[in-house]
Amino acid sequence: MRTNLNRHPTSPLTGVRNLGILAHVDAGKTTITERILYVTGSTYKRGEVHDGTTVTDFDSQERDRGITIFAAAVSCAWDGHRINLIDTPGHVDFSDEVERSLRVLDGAIAVFDAVAGVEPQSESVWRRADRHGVPRIAFVNKLDRAGADLDTAVESIRARLHPAPLVVQLPIGAEDGFTGVVDLLRMRSLTWARDTFEEGPVPEALREEAHRRRRLLEEAVAELHPGALEEFCARSTVSAQTLASALRDLTRTGEGVVVLCGSAYRNCGIEPLLEAAVAYLPSPLDVPAVRGTRGGEPQERAADPEAPFAALVFKVNSTATGRLTYLRVYSGTIERGDAVLDVGARRTERIGRILRVQADRHAETDRAVAGDIVAVVGLKSARAGATLCVPAAPLLLEPPTVAEPVVSVAVEARRRTDTDRLASALARLVEEDPSLAVRTDRETGQTVLSGMGELHLEVAVEKIRRAHGLDVGIGRPRVAYRETVARGVSGLVYRHVKQDGGAGQFAHVVLDTEPLESAPGTSGDNGTGSAVDFVFRSTVVGGGVPQEFVRAVEAGCRDALAEGPLGGHPVTGLRVTLTDGATHAKDSSEMAFRTAGRLALREALRAGVMVLLEPVVEVTVTVPDDAVGGVLGDLAARRGRVSGSVARAGTAVITATVPLAELFGYATRLRSRTQGRGTFTTRPTGFAPAPSKAPDGMASR
């Protein structure tokens, strides 16, 4: 039985929902996606993660490992609405897939484990959604587990994520006896038995508690929504219709988050979750017009099929049948055979085919309109983050941010004859996953593959082996170190003079260097709270160094940041001030001052006190009570600093900050210490000073 909480759509776009499923690893995202496909009739058999029969985890590595690695798009229909759904990875190593998905979504369903509540990666993806302004509803999953508690999970949402949780359901039964929920808006019971879904009155035993919670919901909504407050003051209650309207407004402004509950594995709670998704989360018409630039000037383009075409590429996938380019259409209409402009590359390409995506299956269509998420065939060079437009009306959209890789391995083909094939396979990998990077070490000649973590690189190398049949050898992972200034120098004078016949080169500069303190609102911050690596300023007065030469000095200083004096690692956290200088009437040029800036900063860095920085991560380890001592000792041996420990139903959750270089092989060690019962997750937290003697596995220059 289905109940529509939404008004029937009056425009095709109002019936579209572009949604993502976000959560910590193993919270049940993929199972929820499978149940949504089953309930909506898109599939006729429920896929199971443990059986390897899911639609969205179709890659062989995903099925072998039992986790989502690649974001997968599916579509389904529910009560007159078309839902485009992206199942995102939960492991921190694949957070770039989440970032690119969030860039093209209009709304999201955040999933939380009813036992664990808000977990580290849950918080991380929530913050990412905040940055993108993506409205969310919450689903507390696994209420059938031992130790499951809706109130505890909701309190963790309030304490760690800081929105106002607006709980609209009350569980019927607990743990293994969980059978359904009470809908607090309509004061009805919703119960599930096998594949049947039944609506009925609120059970007598829960009636008083349901009325109490309905009252709490009304008060919470009235505090946040003027319309609900007005009705509450006039009638001392709030109607279901007003509550639904207020919840929709609060969800879309981000002032509150609607919380539902259930057990996806038992197929409990999926129908009301779908109702809430179409009722509270926005359509393409409800979100602000996409913003971009044209000729350097800001411009907006509304979600209108009649407007000029504009789309953003968020994923590229090479398959046996060709290259698939996934894109979100923000405005206009695209048809098969149309020519499109890749604005960033300034290259025109032609759309061969347009496909509706169902994970690894596709259905061909003749056109895609504003609000659609589709895949196209025929584009040869467009990469993730590229903007596609109609050539007559170009618009450059902001691409998704790409995280900087922190772990590296050396890769090589075991057979010399496979070297060229390996280079081609690596190039394809980077094309599909922008968070991977490939470079050649200038000193050793090694090919170095860098990524977001040990598992990320392991999956990438295994993909090369399986997809291309290559026998690949890998070296020990190396982390990406940085260098910074602990104490700078003042008044360093550098003269660049070169005369070899004809016009010479002359540049005279005086530099000060100092550590850059990065904090929100200071010069070391870009206004978003993220650290700036380098700040340059000039205090030269009287025209000693013309402005065009000042810019050249800054460019030279940036050149010098690529290699620091300690080990050739990039330099970060530095402020440089140009205090004086001189020019020559004939021999001074931008090239001369750029060279002087580069060589002067190198000399200044050698003269100052430098510190080596290593990446550190926050590790959350969940272990049985009887293994806590051994795990704490092992973390201490890895230079870890324990920041917290929480007991939870026979287990302990330990939080520590550990250098990334010390975590290689930790998964195997943890399993052996806990007889396979321990798990851990990591979250990058930045860089910290390394010991004077750098650990093994230092990153190459």
XYZ file of C-alpha atoms in Angstrom:
701
model
C 0.000 0.000 0.000
C 1.399 3.421 -0.956
C 0.473 6.786 0.414
C 1.555 9.926 -1.390
C 2.648 12.718 0.939
C 3.469 14.979 -1.997
C 1.344 16.938 -4.408
C 1.036 15.369 -7.833
C 3.673 16.922 -10.070
C 2.416 19.519 -12.536
C 5.668 19.713 -14.526
C 7.895 16.835 -15.637
C 10.856 18.245 -13.711
C 8.939 18.445 -10.425
C 8.641 14.662 -10.532
C 12.418 14.093 -10.782
C 14.650 13.395 -7.771
C 18.427 13.150 -8.150
C 19.477 11.525 -4.900
C 22.510 9.876 -3.354
C 22.882 7.329 -0.561
C 25.567 8.475 1.902
C 26.984 6.632 4.916
C 29.880 5.052 6.726
C 31.112 1.739 5.364
C 28.814 -1.188 6.276
C 25.898 1.014 7.365
C 23.666 -0.586 4.726
C 23.725 1.817 1.759
C 23.848 -0.857 -0.915
C 21.185 -2.972 0.782
C 18.880 0.080 0.932
C 19.499 0.728 -2.763
C 18.682 -2.903 -3.580
C 15.459 -2.749 -1.552
C 14.441 0.490 -3.273
C 14.900 -1.168 -6.663
C 12.905 -4.178 -5.472
C 10.045 -2.189 -3.919
C 9.706 0.037 -6.993
C 9.564 -2.972 -9.307
C 12.873 -2.229 -11.034
C 14.137 -5.665 -9.994
C 12.241 -8.854 -9.256
C 14.687 -10.365 -6.778
C 16.288 -8.798 -3.738
C 20.058 -8.582 -4.179
C 22.252 -9.394 -1.181
C 25.723 -8.001 -0.498
C 26.911 -11.203 1.193
C 25.783 -13.283 -1.796
C 27.368 -10.970 -4.374
C 24.022 -10.542 -6.151
C 23.515 -6.781 -5.849
C 22.789 -4.576 -8.846
C 24.993 -1.624 -7.862
C 28.011 -3.590 -6.584
C 28.510 -5.204 -9.970
C 32.303 -4.956 -10.164
C 34.080 -8.229 -9.386
C 36.248 -6.586 -6.727
C 33.186 -5.110 -4.999
C 31.596 -8.538 -4.822
C 34.793 -10.196 -3.625
C 35.404 -7.596 -0.900
C 31.767 -7.023 0.065
C 32.074 -3.210 -0.074
C 31.103 -0.477 -2.512
C 34.138 0.884 -4.365
C 32.657 2.759 -7.317
C 29.632 5.075 -7.278
C 26.851 3.403 -9.263
C 23.815 5.145 -10.765
C 20.373 3.538 -11.052
C 16.886 4.808 -11.884
C 13.455 3.783 -10.691
C 9.879 5.086 -10.621
C 7.788 5.665 -7.501
C 4.284 7.082 -7.368
C 4.636 9.195 -10.505
C 8.208 10.296 -9.733
C 11.449 9.287 -11.441
C 14.245 8.762 -8.933
C 17.837 8.831 -10.159
C 19.837 7.236 -7.363
C 23.601 7.075 -6.834
C 24.938 4.483 -4.389
C 28.217 5.943 -3.091
C 31.185 4.209 -1.401
C 31.497 4.392 2.382
C 35.226 3.700 2.718
C 37.393 6.784 3.226
C 39.829 5.700 0.478
C 37.074 6.232 -2.104
C 35.770 9.568 -0.806
C 36.569 11.225 -4.140
C 33.740 9.173 -5.681
C 31.431 10.662 -3.044
C 32.708 14.182 -3.738
C 32.032 13.936 -7.467
C 28.594 12.432 -6.870
C 27.586 15.154 -4.398
C 28.502 17.772 -6.984
C 25.640 16.638 -9.252
C 22.998 15.618 -6.683
C 19.972 17.625 -5.568
C 19.362 15.674 -2.348
C 20.620 12.722 -0.324
C 19.610 10.006 2.110
C 22.114 9.731 4.977
C 22.158 6.244 6.481
C 23.185 5.548 10.087
C 23.687 2.282 11.947
C 21.176 2.022 14.826
C 23.892 0.532 17.052
C 26.894 2.683 16.133
C 25.073 5.959 15.392
C 27.221 8.603 13.700
C 30.534 7.011 12.671
C 33.661 8.818 11.386
C 32.920 8.500 7.678
C 29.248 9.350 8.314
C 30.441 12.660 9.705
C 32.895 13.170 6.846
C 30.303 12.697 4.080
C 27.818 14.842 6.033
C 30.318 17.722 6.062
C 30.920 17.242 2.342
C 27.169 17.491 1.721
C 27.108 20.666 3.838
C 29.769 22.220 1.610
C 27.748 21.404 -1.499
C 24.462 22.566 0.069
C 22.780 19.197 -0.553
C 19.564 18.746 1.504
C 19.311 15.431 3.351
C 16.940 13.157 5.191
C 18.261 10.528 7.614
C 17.486 6.806 7.812
C 18.510 4.928 10.966
C 19.081 1.397 9.683
C 19.540 -2.019 11.299
C 16.958 -1.586 14.069
C 16.712 -5.389 14.164
C 20.281 -5.713 15.503
C 21.110 -6.475 19.126
C 21.824 -3.188 20.905
C 19.964 -1.065 18.338
C 18.506 2.121 19.824
C 16.849 4.847 17.771
C 17.074 7.509 20.498
C 20.811 6.974 21.001
C 21.442 7.200 17.261
C 19.349 10.380 17.020
C 21.247 11.936 19.920
C 24.540 11.222 18.138
C 23.151 13.031 15.071
C 22.275 16.023 17.252
C 25.629 16.045 19.061
C 28.031 15.352 16.190
C 26.296 16.735 13.098
C 24.413 19.633 14.755
C 21.204 19.820 12.740
C 17.853 19.604 14.504
C 16.806 15.923 14.124
C 13.060 15.746 13.466
C 12.019 12.159 14.199
C 8.829 11.256 12.322
C 8.615 7.575 13.252
C 8.490 5.383 16.377
C 9.755 1.774 16.151
C 7.344 -1.079 16.798
C 9.283 -3.729 18.692
C 12.987 -3.798 19.466
C 16.003 -5.689 18.164
C 14.924 -9.098 16.841
C 11.302 -8.223 17.596
C 11.289 -5.144 15.361
C 8.371 -5.398 12.938
C 7.446 -1.878 11.835
C 7.061 1.788 12.687
C 4.443 4.275 13.821
C 4.055 7.186 11.387
C 3.880 10.193 13.734
C 2.506 12.546 11.065
C -0.567 10.480 10.263
C -0.647 8.519 13.539
C -0.793 5.131 11.848
C 1.188 1.923 12.099
C 3.191 0.507 9.187
C 4.217 -3.126 9.557
C 6.047 -5.595 7.349
C 5.879 -9.362 7.219
C 7.950 -11.010 4.507
C 7.041 -9.036 1.366
C 3.741 -7.584 2.601
C 3.315 -4.019 3.798
C 0.280 -3.205 5.925
C -1.160 0.010 7.354
C -3.232 0.028 10.539
C -4.032 1.915 13.735
C -1.359 2.686 16.319
C -0.972 -0.321 18.673
C -2.623 0.226 22.035
C 0.636 -0.346 23.922
C 2.373 2.440 21.967
C -0.485 4.939 21.758
C 0.580 7.089 24.718
C 4.232 7.114 23.660
C 3.251 7.931 20.059
C 1.167 10.933 21.181
C 4.053 12.142 23.370
C 6.501 11.935 20.495
C 4.077 13.573 18.092
C 3.862 16.474 20.537
C 7.662 16.705 20.719
C 7.806 16.740 16.906
C 5.237 19.553 16.709
C 7.156 21.629 19.263
C 10.495 21.065 17.513
C 9.048 22.053 14.125
C 7.238 25.090 15.579
C 10.524 26.377 17.011
C 12.068 26.401 13.534
C 9.206 27.189 11.129
C 7.079 30.394 11.301
C 4.024 28.824 9.618
C 3.994 25.865 11.991
C 4.540 28.192 14.964
C 1.540 30.308 13.976
C -0.725 27.263 13.771
C 0.689 25.817 16.987
C -0.012 29.037 18.895
C -3.540 29.331 17.481
C -4.624 25.689 17.861
C -2.075 24.187 20.325
C -1.364 21.558 17.675
C -0.049 21.280 14.127
C -1.886 19.387 11.403
C -0.238 16.633 9.355
C -0.450 18.792 6.226
C 1.262 21.741 7.914
C 3.890 19.458 9.415
C 4.661 17.926 6.012
C 4.983 21.381 4.431
C 7.194 22.619 7.278
C 9.390 19.521 7.169
C 9.865 20.033 3.425
C 10.946 23.659 3.982
C 13.291 22.815 6.881
C 14.892 19.981 4.934
C 15.595 22.156 1.928
C 17.032 25.014 4.008
C 19.122 22.610 6.083
C 17.697 23.852 9.393
C 16.388 20.386 10.245
C 16.777 16.803 9.144
C 13.836 14.391 8.952
C 14.739 11.096 10.656
C 13.139 7.787 9.654
C 14.046 4.286 10.751
C 13.857 0.660 9.710
C 15.786 -2.441 8.708
C 16.705 -2.618 5.038
C 17.825 -6.239 5.326
C 14.328 -7.220 6.495
C 12.744 -4.919 3.917
C 11.223 -2.790 6.724
C 10.846 0.945 6.218
C 11.636 1.301 2.523
C 8.195 2.495 1.341
C 7.947 5.386 3.850
C 11.566 6.259 3.069
C 10.642 6.648 -0.605
C 7.589 8.718 0.345
C 9.772 11.002 2.443
C 12.339 11.323 -0.345
C 9.808 12.566 -2.876
C 7.947 14.677 -0.280
C 10.844 16.501 1.366
C 13.855 16.406 -0.968
C 14.019 18.892 -3.860
C 13.453 18.448 -7.560
C 15.773 20.112 -10.102
C 13.341 23.067 -10.126
C 13.663 23.543 -6.363
C 17.433 24.031 -6.268
C 19.196 27.280 -7.270
C 20.111 27.768 -10.909
C 23.550 26.407 -11.732
C 26.285 29.034 -11.726
C 29.231 29.274 -14.062
C 31.362 31.781 -15.912
C 31.302 32.974 -19.486
C 34.175 35.110 -20.627
C 35.195 35.572 -17.013
C 31.773 36.946 -16.046
C 29.470 35.004 -13.670
C 26.312 33.642 -15.234
C 23.384 31.460 -14.137
C 21.450 28.928 -16.134
C 18.072 27.651 -14.941
C 16.867 24.051 -15.096
C 14.864 24.679 -18.255
C 14.723 22.208 -21.179
C 14.409 25.190 -23.522
C 17.549 26.966 -22.229
C 20.997 26.497 -23.856
C 22.449 23.081 -23.087
C 24.911 22.815 -20.166
C 26.073 19.651 -18.383
C 28.840 18.544 -16.028
C 30.803 15.310 -16.471
C 31.191 13.589 -13.094
C 32.411 10.116 -14.027
C 34.188 8.366 -16.876
C 34.236 4.605 -17.285
C 35.981 2.548 -19.930
C 34.136 -0.674 -20.729
C 34.589 -3.491 -23.196
C 32.009 -1.842 -25.448
C 33.428 1.688 -25.329
C 33.964 4.775 -23.225
C 31.015 5.858 -21.073
C 30.845 9.485 -19.952
C 28.394 10.129 -17.100
C 26.935 13.602 -16.929
C 24.320 15.674 -15.159
C 22.283 17.871 -17.475
C 21.655 21.225 -15.776
C 19.892 23.053 -18.582
C 18.683 22.557 -22.134
C 18.233 19.373 -24.121
C 20.718 17.070 -25.804
C 19.900 14.607 -28.559
C 21.777 11.808 -30.218
C 24.157 13.164 -32.859
C 24.403 16.673 -31.360
C 27.747 18.475 -31.254
C 28.870 19.661 -27.804
C 31.730 21.878 -26.680
C 34.116 20.768 -23.941
C 34.586 24.283 -22.580
C 37.784 23.667 -20.600
C 39.550 21.785 -23.409
C 38.010 24.020 -26.117
C 37.229 20.955 -28.156
C 34.008 20.068 -29.954
C 32.804 16.463 -29.905
C 29.703 14.627 -31.042
C 27.254 12.603 -28.955
C 27.006 9.087 -30.361
C 24.410 7.530 -28.051
C 22.548 8.538 -24.885
C 21.951 5.867 -22.240
C 19.732 5.585 -19.183
C 21.915 3.900 -16.588
C 21.017 0.942 -14.384
C 24.418 0.202 -12.798
C 26.179 -1.949 -15.432
C 23.096 -2.167 -17.673
C 21.938 0.561 -20.025
C 18.842 1.468 -21.998
C 19.253 3.691 -25.035
C 17.229 6.900 -25.326
C 17.022 9.598 -27.999
C 17.364 12.659 -25.748
C 18.163 13.938 -22.277
C 16.775 17.113 -20.732
C 17.565 19.398 -17.805
C 17.567 17.416 -14.558
C 18.636 14.126 -16.153
C 21.615 12.006 -15.101
C 22.676 9.908 -18.091
C 25.691 8.323 -19.750
C 26.772 9.167 -23.288
C 28.909 7.311 -25.797
C 31.103 9.006 -28.380
C 33.103 11.528 -26.357
C 36.791 10.792 -26.751
C 38.527 13.212 -24.392
C 36.056 14.708 -21.870
C 37.206 13.988 -18.311
C 35.520 14.088 -14.928
C 34.873 17.735 -14.080
C 34.544 18.847 -17.704
C 31.727 21.178 -18.749
C 29.780 20.309 -21.891
C 27.762 23.057 -23.582
C 26.123 23.960 -26.822
C 28.933 25.611 -28.860
C 26.904 28.791 -29.401
C 26.485 29.474 -25.665
C 29.523 28.270 -23.683
C 29.379 28.266 -19.891
C 32.176 26.974 -17.656
C 30.886 25.214 -14.514
C 32.995 24.759 -11.408
C 34.416 21.209 -11.398
C 34.384 18.960 -8.319
C 37.432 19.337 -6.102
C 39.972 16.520 -6.259
C 41.705 15.443 -3.062
C 45.497 15.367 -3.046
C 46.921 11.811 -3.020
C 48.711 10.826 0.188
C 50.038 7.299 -0.459
C 52.273 6.057 -3.281
C 53.576 2.775 -4.616
C 56.091 2.028 -7.330
C 54.566 -0.091 -10.095
C 56.271 -1.956 -12.901
C 55.440 -4.597 -15.455
C 57.214 -7.847 -14.664
C 57.747 -8.426 -18.384
C 59.517 -5.719 -20.349
C 57.241 -6.315 -23.292
C 54.290 -5.171 -21.163
C 55.742 -1.737 -20.292
C 53.765 0.136 -22.935
C 50.560 -1.723 -22.029
C 51.063 -0.795 -18.367
C 51.494 2.878 -19.269
C 48.257 2.749 -21.264
C 46.412 0.992 -18.410
C 47.636 3.568 -15.876
C 46.541 6.426 -18.121
C 43.067 4.892 -18.338
C 42.956 4.473 -14.557
C 43.731 8.153 -13.968
C 41.150 9.132 -16.564
C 38.482 7.168 -14.702
C 39.573 8.170 -11.188
C 40.999 11.723 -10.868
C 42.101 11.047 -7.267
C 44.793 8.727 -8.662
C 48.014 10.237 -9.990
C 50.836 8.719 -12.027
C 54.316 10.181 -12.390
C 57.834 9.091 -13.181
C 60.465 9.599 -10.493
C 63.202 11.705 -12.036
C 65.972 10.124 -9.982
C 65.027 6.448 -9.942
C 63.032 6.255 -13.186
C 60.293 4.371 -11.318
C 56.641 4.762 -12.259
C 54.859 5.950 -9.112
C 51.107 5.502 -8.585
C 49.592 7.722 -5.870
C 46.161 7.543 -4.275
C 44.039 8.153 -1.197
C 45.022 5.090 0.829
C 46.394 1.583 0.866
C 43.102 -0.021 -0.157
C 42.622 2.547 -2.935
C 45.966 1.582 -4.486
C 45.365 -2.126 -3.928
C 42.058 -1.901 -5.820
C 43.656 0.118 -8.634
C 46.498 -2.370 -9.144
C 44.111 -5.318 -9.006
C 41.962 -3.625 -11.635
C 44.974 -3.452 -13.954
C 45.626 -7.140 -13.412
C 42.042 -8.210 -14.022
C 41.004 -5.808 -16.781
C 44.228 -5.834 -18.783
C 45.732 -9.212 -17.914
C 49.017 -7.638 -16.834
C 51.449 -9.118 -14.328
C 52.285 -6.041 -12.235
C 54.810 -5.743 -9.420
C 54.448 -3.119 -6.699
C 56.828 -1.629 -4.151
C 56.181 -0.708 -0.520
C 53.732 2.212 -0.191
C 55.316 5.596 0.370
C 53.564 8.602 1.805
C 53.619 12.157 0.505
C 55.800 14.212 2.836
C 55.954 17.989 2.956
C 58.502 20.509 4.195
C 57.770 23.736 6.033
C 59.659 26.607 7.645
C 60.127 26.562 11.410
C 62.234 29.745 11.402
C 62.696 31.962 8.387
C 65.273 34.569 7.429
C 65.127 38.345 7.039
C 66.791 40.552 4.471
C 68.222 37.826 2.252
C 69.862 39.575 -0.691
C 70.163 37.869 -4.040
C 71.588 39.321 -7.240
C 71.101 37.510 -10.504
C 73.614 38.758 -13.080
C 74.307 36.992 -16.350
C 76.165 38.374 -19.369
C 76.997 36.138 -22.310
C 76.895 38.461 -25.271
C 73.975 40.607 -26.375
C 71.271 41.513 -23.874
C 72.150 40.264 -20.381
C 70.063 39.380 -17.329
C 69.963 41.465 -14.176
C 67.699 41.168 -11.156
C 68.241 42.229 -7.549
C 65.796 41.086 -4.844
C 65.629 41.159 -1.047
C 63.348 38.585 0.609
C 61.973 37.808 4.067
C 60.606 34.320 4.795
C 58.504 33.225 7.768
C 56.109 30.425 8.757
C 52.535 30.902 7.589
C 49.978 30.556 10.351
C 46.781 29.194 8.780
C 43.530 29.895 10.588
C 40.090 31.032 9.450
C 40.076 34.720 8.779
C 43.874 35.126 8.562
C 46.026 35.666 5.508
C 46.829 31.984 5.550
C 43.259 31.048 4.795
C 41.325 31.223 1.561
C 38.074 32.156 3.238
C 36.681 28.688 3.447
C 38.627 27.483 6.428
C 41.102 25.484 4.360
C 44.791 26.160 4.653
C 46.710 28.100 2.020
C 50.167 26.666 1.212
C 51.883 29.899 0.229
C 51.369 33.644 0.569
C 53.454 36.229 -1.272
C 53.403 39.964 -0.745
C 55.509 42.962 -1.687
C 56.368 45.937 0.509
C 58.652 47.584 -2.050
C 58.068 51.328 -2.236
C 59.343 53.987 -4.602
C 59.264 51.801 -7.714
C 62.423 49.861 -6.898
C 60.815 46.792 -8.501
C 58.054 47.453 -11.082
C 54.788 45.572 -10.617
C 55.332 43.274 -13.602
C 58.645 42.181 -12.084
C 56.993 41.651 -8.688
C 54.663 39.145 -10.333
C 57.676 37.442 -11.916
C 59.389 37.176 -8.520
C 56.241 35.553 -7.099
C 56.160 33.073 -10.012
C 59.805 32.201 -9.371
C 59.116 31.649 -5.677
C 56.260 29.297 -6.554
C 58.654 27.386 -8.828
C 61.002 26.915 -5.864
C 58.233 25.426 -3.700
C 58.273 22.192 -5.709
C 61.420 20.912 -3.966
C 62.498 21.709 -0.428
C 66.073 21.442 0.904
C 65.461 18.504 3.302
C 64.511 15.815 0.812
C 63.097 17.423 -2.298
C 59.506 17.376 -0.983
C 57.020 20.182 -1.750
C 57.212 23.171 0.607
C 54.062 24.330 2.377
C 53.028 26.876 5.020
C 55.333 29.674 3.870
C 54.996 33.447 3.686
C 57.461 35.382 1.496
C 57.792 39.163 1.522
C 59.672 41.060 -1.178
C 61.114 44.045 0.728
C 63.500 45.641 -1.773
C 65.157 45.248 -5.111
C 66.740 46.963 -8.042
C 66.592 46.867 -11.835
C 68.848 47.619 -14.788
C 67.612 49.831 -17.579
C 68.507 47.327 -20.321
C 69.190 43.916 -18.762
C 66.196 43.505 -16.422
C 63.313 41.334 -17.633
C 60.511 39.174 -16.277
C 62.608 36.092 -16.977
C 65.524 37.484 -14.982
C 63.342 38.331 -11.984
C 61.577 34.955 -12.126
C 64.970 33.232 -12.052
C 66.080 35.497 -9.203
C 62.910 34.719 -7.226
C 63.402 30.972 -7.634
C 67.087 30.937 -6.696
C 66.649 33.476 -3.876
C 63.924 31.432 -2.205
C 65.963 28.244 -2.513
C 68.855 30.009 -0.774
C 66.520 31.415 1.889
C 65.093 27.971 2.630
C 68.583 26.503 3.020
C 69.508 29.357 5.362
C 66.397 28.945 7.549
C 65.274 26.114 9.810
C 63.123 23.568 7.969
C 60.838 20.878 9.368
C 59.695 17.683 7.651
C 55.918 17.121 7.793
C 54.213 13.734 7.485
C 50.516 13.039 6.826
C 48.543 11.932 9.874
C 45.126 10.305 10.072
C 42.475 9.831 12.716
C 42.022 6.103 13.279
C 38.852 4.696 14.817
C 39.396 1.105 15.963
C 36.538 -1.124 17.136
C 37.758 -4.153 19.109
C 36.442 -6.638 21.684
C 36.990 -5.670 25.325
C 39.540 -8.436 25.858
C 41.816 -7.088 23.079
C 41.987 -3.438 24.141
C 45.360 -3.664 25.877
C 47.163 -5.226 22.929
C 45.612 -2.777 20.463
C 46.584 0.235 22.596
C 50.150 -1.052 22.825
C 50.331 -1.549 19.083
C 49.021 1.982 18.435
C 51.646 3.394 20.799
C 54.355 1.471 18.932
C 53.116 3.134 15.744
C 53.578 6.591 17.298
C 49.830 6.911 17.776
C 48.260 9.347 20.260
C 45.018 8.002 21.719
C 42.364 10.726 21.989
C 39.381 8.749 23.243
C 37.902 5.375 24.132
C 34.218 4.498 24.436
C 32.758 1.204 25.702
C 29.844 -0.111 23.688
C 28.074 -3.481 24.231
C 31.133 -5.669 24.803
C 33.373 -3.708 22.465
C 35.596 -0.669 22.769
C 35.860 2.114 20.198
C 39.316 3.681 20.336
C 40.144 6.930 18.558
C 43.784 7.850 17.916
C 45.903 10.054 15.681
C 48.582 8.042 13.868
C 51.150 8.907 11.174
C 49.976 7.423 7.876
C 53.379 5.851 7.238
C 52.934 3.709 10.359
C 49.600 2.254 9.245
C 50.796 0.132 6.343
C 49.948 -3.470 7.128
C 47.835 -2.469 10.131
C 44.747 -4.325 8.894
C 46.602 -7.651 9.009
C 48.109 -6.900 12.426
C 44.741 -5.881 13.868
C 43.050 -9.032 12.592
C 45.741 -11.222 14.157
C 45.523 -9.431 17.531
C 41.733 -9.666 17.691
C 41.160 -13.066 16.016
C 39.546 -11.302 13.093
C 37.029 -9.394 15.228
C 38.670 -5.953 15.085
C 37.898 -3.312 12.469
C 39.223 0.170 11.843
C 38.587 3.214 9.686
C 40.769 6.222 8.941
C 40.149 9.859 8.165
C 42.909 12.239 6.942
C 43.488 15.120 9.367
C 46.439 16.950 7.793
C 50.186 17.007 8.411
C 52.332 17.010 11.550
C 56.091 17.330 12.187
C 57.933 14.074 11.531
C 60.742 12.724 13.734
C 64.207 14.006 12.949
C 64.980 10.618 11.419
C 62.296 10.013 8.806
C 60.637 6.572 8.945
C 61.087 3.956 6.266
C 58.896 4.414 3.253
C 59.617 8.123 2.835
C 58.033 9.553 -0.282
C 60.247 9.963 -3.271
C 61.219 13.386 -4.447
